[in-house]
Coordinates of C-alpha atoms and ligand atoms in Angstrom, one line a residue:
X50 CA 2.5 59.1 85.7
X51 CA 3.8 57.6 88.9
X52 CA 6.2 59.3 91.3
X53 CA 9.3 57.7 89.7
X54 CA 8.4 59.0 86.3
X55 CA 7.6 62.4 87.6
X56 CA 10.9 62.5 89.4
X57 CA 12.7 61.5 86.2
X58 CA 10.9 64.3 84.3
X59 CA 12.1 66.8 86.9
X60 CA 15.7 65.5 86.9
X61 CA 15.8 65.4 83.0
X62 CA 14.6 69.0 82.8
X63 CA 16.9 70.3 85.5
X64 CA 20.1 72.0 84.1
X65 CA 21.8 72.1 87.5
X66 CA 21.5 70.0 90.8
X67 CA 18.1 70.3 92.3
X68 CA 17.5 70.1 96.0
X69 CA 15.4 67.5 97.7
X70 CA 13.3 70.2 99.2
X71 CA 12.5 71.7 95.8
X72 CA 11.7 68.3 94.3
X73 CA 9.5 67.6 97.4
X74 CA 7.6 70.9 96.8
X75 CA 7.0 70.1 93.1
X76 CA 5.9 66.5 93.8
X77 CA 4.0 67.2 97.1
X78 CA 6.3 64.8 99.0
X79 CA 8.4 65.0 102.2
X80 CA 12.3 65.1 101.8
X81 CA 12.4 61.5 103.2
X82 CA 9.9 60.4 100.5
X83 CA 12.0 62.1 97.9
X84 CA 15.1 60.3 99.1
X85 CA 13.2 57.0 98.9
X86 CA 12.0 57.8 95.4
X87 CA 15.6 58.6 94.4
X88 CA 16.7 55.2 95.8
X89 CA 14.0 53.5 93.6
X90 CA 15.3 55.3 90.6
X91 CA 18.8 54.1 91.3
X92 CA 17.4 50.5 91.5
X93 CA 15.9 51.1 88.0
X94 CA 19.4 51.9 86.8
X95 CA 19.3 55.7 86.8
X96 CA 22.6 57.1 88.1
X97 CA 21.6 60.0 90.4
X98 CA 24.4 61.9 92.1
X99 CA 24.0 63.7 95.4
X100 CA 25.9 67.0 95.1
X101 CA 26.7 68.2 98.7
X102 CA 24.6 71.3 99.7
X103 CA 23.2 71.6 96.1
X104 CA 21.0 68.6 95.6
X105 CA 20.5 65.8 93.1
X106 CA 21.8 65.5 89.5
X107 CA 20.9 62.9 87.0
X108 CA 24.2 61.6 85.6
X109 CA 23.1 58.8 83.2
X110 CA 19.9 57.1 82.2
X111 CA 19.8 53.4 81.9
X112 CA 19.7 51.6 78.5
X113 CA 16.1 50.8 78.9
X114 CA 13.0 51.7 76.9
X115 CA 11.2 53.3 79.9
X116 CA 8.2 55.2 78.6
X117 CA 9.1 58.4 80.5
X118 CA 12.4 58.6 78.5
X119 CA 10.8 57.5 75.2
X120 CA 8.1 60.1 75.5
X121 CA 10.7 62.9 75.5
X122 CA 11.9 61.7 72.1
X123 CA 8.5 61.0 70.5
X124 CA 6.9 63.1 67.9
X125 CA 3.6 61.3 67.4
X126 CA 0.0 62.7 67.0
X127 CA -1.8 59.4 67.1
X128 CA 0.5 56.5 68.0
X129 CA 1.9 55.7 71.5
X130 CA -0.4 58.0 73.5
X131 CA -0.5 55.0 75.8
X132 CA 2.5 52.8 76.5
X133 CA 2.8 49.4 78.2
X134 CA 6.3 48.6 79.2
X135 CA 7.6 45.2 80.3
X136 CA 11.0 43.9 81.3
X137 CA 9.9 40.5 80.3
X138 CA 6.7 39.3 78.6
X139 CA 5.7 36.2 76.7
X140 CA 5.2 38.2 73.4
X141 CA 4.4 41.8 72.8
X142 CA 1.9 40.7 70.1
X143 CA 0.1 38.5 72.5
X144 CA -0.1 41.2 75.1
X145 CA -1.2 43.8 72.6
X146 CA -4.0 41.4 71.3
X147 CA -5.1 40.9 74.9
X148 CA -5.3 44.6 75.5
X149 CA -7.0 45.2 72.2
X150 CA -9.6 42.6 72.9
X151 CA -10.2 44.3 76.3
X152 CA -10.8 47.6 74.5
X153 CA -7.4 49.3 74.2
X154 CA -7.4 52.5 72.2
X155 CA -6.0 53.0 68.7
X156 CA -2.2 53.6 69.0
X157 CA -1.4 51.6 72.2
X158 CA 2.3 50.7 72.2
X159 CA 3.5 47.6 73.9
X160 CA 7.3 47.4 74.4
X161 CA 9.4 44.7 76.1
X162 CA 13.1 44.2 76.8
X163 CA 12.7 40.5 76.5
X164 CA 10.1 38.0 75.2
X165 CA 9.9 34.4 76.4
X166 CA 7.7 33.4 73.4
X167 CA 8.5 35.9 70.7
X168 CA 7.0 34.6 67.5
X169 CA 7.3 35.2 63.8
X170 CA 5.0 34.1 61.1
X171 CA 4.0 30.4 61.0
X172 CA 4.8 30.3 64.7
X173 CA 8.5 30.4 64.1
X174 CA 10.6 31.5 67.1
X175 CA 11.9 35.1 67.3
X176 CA 15.3 35.3 69.1
X177 CA 16.3 38.4 71.0
X178 CA 18.5 38.7 74.1
X179 CA 17.2 40.9 76.9
X180 CA 17.8 44.6 76.5
X181 CA 19.6 44.4 73.2
X182 CA 17.0 45.0 70.5
X183 CA 13.6 46.5 69.8
X184 CA 10.6 44.4 70.4
X185 CA 7.3 46.2 70.2
X186 CA 3.7 46.0 69.0
X187 CA 1.1 48.6 68.2
X188 CA -2.7 48.3 68.4
X189 CA -4.3 50.0 65.4
X190 CA -8.0 50.4 64.7
X191 CA -8.2 52.1 61.3
X192 CA -11.7 52.0 59.8
X193 CA -10.7 49.9 56.8
X194 CA -12.0 46.6 55.4
X195 CA -10.0 43.5 56.5
X196 CA -8.7 43.0 52.9
X197 CA -6.7 46.2 53.4
X198 CA -4.9 45.2 56.6
X199 CA -1.7 44.5 54.8
X200 CA -1.5 48.2 54.3
X201 CA -0.5 48.5 58.0
X202 CA 2.4 46.1 57.3
X203 CA 3.4 48.3 54.4
X204 CA 3.3 51.4 56.7
X205 CA 5.5 49.7 59.2
X206 CA 8.0 48.3 56.7
X207 CA 8.5 51.6 54.9
X208 CA 8.8 53.4 58.3
X209 CA 11.4 51.1 59.6
X210 CA 13.4 51.5 56.4
X211 CA 13.1 55.3 56.5
X212 CA 14.1 55.6 60.1
X213 CA 17.1 53.3 59.8
X214 CA 18.1 55.2 56.6
X215 CA 17.9 58.6 58.3
X216 CA 19.5 57.6 61.7
X217 CA 22.3 55.2 60.6
X218 CA 24.5 54.9 57.5
X219 CA 22.6 51.7 56.5
X220 CA 20.4 51.2 53.4
X221 CA 17.8 48.6 54.3
X222 CA 15.7 46.7 51.7
X223 CA 12.2 45.3 52.2
X224 CA 11.7 41.6 51.5
X225 CA 8.1 40.9 50.7
X226 CA 6.0 40.2 52.6
X227 CA 7.3 40.9 56.1
X228 CA 11.1 41.4 56.5
X229 CA 13.7 44.1 56.4
X230 CA 17.1 43.0 55.1
X231 CA 20.6 44.4 54.8
X232 CA 22.3 42.6 52.0
X233 CA 21.4 38.9 52.4
X234 CA 20.7 39.1 56.1
X235 CA 17.6 39.9 58.1
X236 CA 17.6 43.0 60.2
X237 CA 13.9 43.1 61.2
X238 CA 10.7 41.1 61.0
X239 CA 7.1 42.1 61.2
X240 CA 4.1 40.2 62.3
X241 CA 0.7 41.7 61.7
X242 CA -2.3 39.9 63.3
X243 CA -5.9 41.1 63.3
X244 CA -9.4 40.5 64.4
X245 CA -12.2 41.5 62.0
X246 CA -15.8 41.0 61.1
X247 CA -16.8 40.5 57.4
X248 CA -16.7 44.1 56.5
X249 CA -14.6 45.9 59.0
X250 CA -11.5 45.5 61.0
X251 CA -11.9 45.4 64.8
X252 CA -8.2 45.8 65.5
X253 CA -4.8 45.0 64.1
X254 CA -1.6 44.4 66.0
X255 CA 1.5 45.3 64.2
X256 CA 4.5 43.6 65.9
X257 CA 8.1 44.6 65.1
X258 CA 11.4 43.0 66.0
X259 CA 14.4 45.1 65.0
X260 CA 17.9 43.9 65.7
X261 CA 19.8 46.9 67.1
X262 CA 22.6 46.0 69.4
X263 CA 22.8 42.2 69.6
X264 CA 25.6 40.2 68.0
X265 CA 24.1 37.4 65.9
X266 CA 27.4 35.5 66.1
X267 CA 26.3 34.6 69.7
X268 CA 23.2 32.9 68.4
X269 CA 24.2 29.9 66.2
X270 CA 20.6 29.2 65.0
X271 CA 20.4 32.5 63.2
X272 CA 24.1 33.6 62.9
X273 CA 24.1 33.0 59.1
X274 CA 20.8 34.7 58.3
X275 CA 20.4 37.5 60.8
X276 CA 22.1 40.8 61.2
X277 CA 21.8 43.9 63.5
X278 CA 22.6 47.6 63.2
X279 CA 25.5 46.9 65.5
X280 CA 26.8 44.0 63.4
X281 CA 26.6 46.2 60.3
X282 CA 28.3 49.3 61.7
X283 CA 30.5 48.0 64.5
X284 CA 29.0 50.3 67.1
X285 CA 26.1 50.3 69.5
X286 CA 23.0 52.6 68.8
X287 CA 20.4 54.3 70.9
X288 CA 17.3 52.1 70.9
X289 CA 15.2 55.0 72.2
X290 CA 16.2 57.1 69.2
X291 CA 15.5 54.3 66.7
X292 CA 12.2 53.5 68.3
X293 CA 11.2 57.1 68.3
X294 CA 12.3 57.5 64.7
X295 CA 10.2 54.5 63.5
X296 CA 7.2 55.6 65.5
X297 CA 7.5 59.1 64.1
X298 CA 7.5 57.8 60.5
X299 CA 4.7 55.3 61.3
X300 CA 2.6 58.2 62.7
X301 CA 2.9 60.2 59.5
X302 CA 2.0 57.3 57.3
X303 CA -0.8 56.2 59.6
X304 CA -2.2 59.7 59.4
X305 CA -2.0 59.6 55.6
X306 CA -3.7 56.1 55.5
X307 CA -6.6 57.4 57.6
X308 CA -7.0 60.5 55.4
X309 CA -6.8 58.3 52.3
X310 CA -3.6 60.1 51.2
X311 CA -1.2 57.1 51.3
X312 CA -1.1 56.7 47.5
X313 CA 2.7 56.7 47.3
X314 CA 3.1 53.9 50.0
X315 CA 3.5 51.2 47.4
X316 CA 6.1 53.2 45.4
X317 CA 8.1 53.9 48.6
X318 CA 8.0 50.1 49.2
X319 CA 8.9 49.2 45.6
X320 CA 11.8 51.6 45.5
X321 CA 13.4 49.7 48.5
X322 CA 12.3 46.2 47.5
X323 CA 14.8 43.5 47.7
X324 CA 13.1 41.2 45.3
X325 CA 11.9 43.2 42.3
X326 CA 13.4 42.0 39.0
X327 CA 14.8 38.9 40.7
X328 CA 14.0 35.3 40.3
X329 CA 12.1 34.0 43.3
X330 CA 10.4 30.9 44.6
X331 CA 7.1 31.2 46.5
X332 CA 6.5 28.2 48.7
X333 CA 3.1 27.5 50.2
X334 CA 1.9 24.5 52.1
X335 CA 1.7 22.2 49.1
X336 CA 3.0 24.2 46.1
X337 CA 6.1 26.0 44.7
X338 CA 5.7 28.8 42.2
X339 CA 8.8 30.2 40.4
X340 CA 9.0 33.4 38.5
X341 CA 10.4 37.0 38.3
X342 CA 9.1 39.4 40.9
X343 CA 7.7 42.5 39.1
X344 CA 6.0 44.8 41.6
X345 CA 4.0 45.1 44.7
X346 CA 0.5 46.4 43.9
X347 CA -1.5 48.9 46.0
X348 CA -2.9 46.1 48.2
X349 CA 0.6 44.7 48.9
X350 CA 0.2 41.7 46.7
X351 CA 3.3 40.5 44.8
X352 CA 3.0 40.4 41.0
X353 CA 5.1 37.7 39.4
X354 CA 5.8 36.7 35.9
X355 CA 5.8 32.9 36.0
X356 CA 7.8 30.5 33.9
X357 CA 5.2 30.6 31.1
X358 CA 5.3 34.4 30.9
X359 CA 1.9 34.8 32.6
X360 CA 1.4 37.4 35.3
X361 CA 0.4 35.9 38.7
X362 CA -0.8 37.9 41.7
X363 CA 0.4 36.4 45.1
X364 CA -1.2 37.5 48.3
X365 CA 0.9 37.1 51.4
X366 CA -1.1 34.4 53.2
X367 CA 1.0 31.5 54.5
X368 CA 3.6 31.7 51.8
X369 CA 7.4 32.0 52.0
X370 CA 9.6 33.7 49.5
X371 CA 13.1 32.6 48.7
X372 CA 15.5 34.2 46.2
X373 CA 16.2 31.6 43.6
Ligands
LIG240 P1 9.6 33.8 55.2 O1 9.1 35.1 55.8 O2 10.1 34.0 53.8 O3 8.7 32.7 55.3 P2 11.6 33.7 57.2 O4 12.8 32.8 57.4 O5 11.9 35.2 57.2 O6 10.9 33.3 55.9 P3 9.7 34.3 59.2 O7 8.6 33.5 59.8 O8 9.3 35.5 58.5 O9 10.6 33.4 58.4 O10 10.7 34.7 60.4 C1 11.0 33.9 61.5 C2 12.4 33.4 61.3 O11 13.3 34.4 61.6 C3 12.8 32.3 62.3 O12 12.6 31.0 61.8 C4 14.3 32.5 62.4 O13 15.0 31.8 61.5 C5 14.5 33.9 62.1 N1 14.9 34.7 63.2 C6 14.5 34.6 64.6 N2 15.0 35.6 65.3 C7 15.6 36.4 64.5 C8 16.3 37.7 64.7 N3 16.4 38.2 65.8 N4 16.8 38.2 63.5 C9 16.6 37.7 62.3 N5 16.0 36.5 62.1 C10 15.5 35.9 63.2
LIG241 C1 9.0 37.3 61.2 O1 10.0 37.7 60.7 O2 8.4 36.3 61.0 C2 8.3 38.3 62.1 C3 9.0 38.4 63.4 C4 8.2 39.4 64.3 C5 8.8 39.5 65.7 C6 8.2 40.6 66.5 S1 9.1 40.9 68.0 C7 7.8 41.8 68.7 C8 6.5 41.1 68.3 N1 6.2 40.1 69.2 C9 6.2 38.9 68.7 O3 6.0 37.8 69.4 N2 6.6 38.9 67.4 C10 6.8 40.3 67.0

């Protein structure tokens, strides 16, 4: 933890104004150094009041996903022990892959306020104005075969739905294979990428973009297809609380996955599935398959009844699903 983070910790824990002298004692700094550190906090957007003859009082914290603030809200055993925070980055997935390739530990969290090259599947652009939404990626190193990596996508999808359900009045649905919807509009997207040998996963990066406070109306290219928690409820929401909520649920599911106790993951997905029982079209590079979506199996494959009444198993690969 650097001096700024330690200072924030002290100010957040203080119930009353705290003197520069006392802060200096705790931090091992002179009063001038404390004063400079307070000035740095103000530059970061913390509102720190100087109360005459009493000391400093933290009035408001900025609407940023600073790790020191996030940590106070986190209830995780495995995930987010380490956090990389960026104001701007090309893509949290790219950054997480770089860190993973360089040996980052299981559970590393990469967060950004803004991405210059945020990407969805098939290299589609992910739009998100600075500071409005959640953009994050987790490095996971579960000892599972590469064929089971979609399980992590399931962990993330179910966790996002659970957190949004418990913290907001919304009831999200999961659209196979990688989106969270409210009604006919997309609230969140997931992009899981991985590196593996033939038998075992080296690492997976689970990337999540959740629209929290942005107004899709200001983004014509997605205004008809995207939504946000703000657009659905008419008010702004705490991104820190939502992120902590999602990570808390992911931590529980990840623990179960590692212990082989994640048997009800598919049923938790199916109960929130947007597509089950509906007519769908699956488009791949050179083919279109039509049918009725029946269920998601344990591995996350979609089971369809096709136009001839035969059951077909579709793995996510490079396919797109459209409601017919
Ligand atoms: P499918 O997953 O079925 O192939 P999709 O339209 O959901 O179709 P994805 O690759 O999963 O495609 O997601 C990327 C798409 O999401 C982009 O092409 C864009 O239309 C849309 N998009 C980009 N930014 C956002 C956002 N913030 N919220 C919702 N949708 C977005
Ligand atoms: C999709 O719907 O296709 C998936 C979108 C995934 C977007 C998130 S935002 C954080 C992470 N970084 C990226 O570049 N992509 C994912």
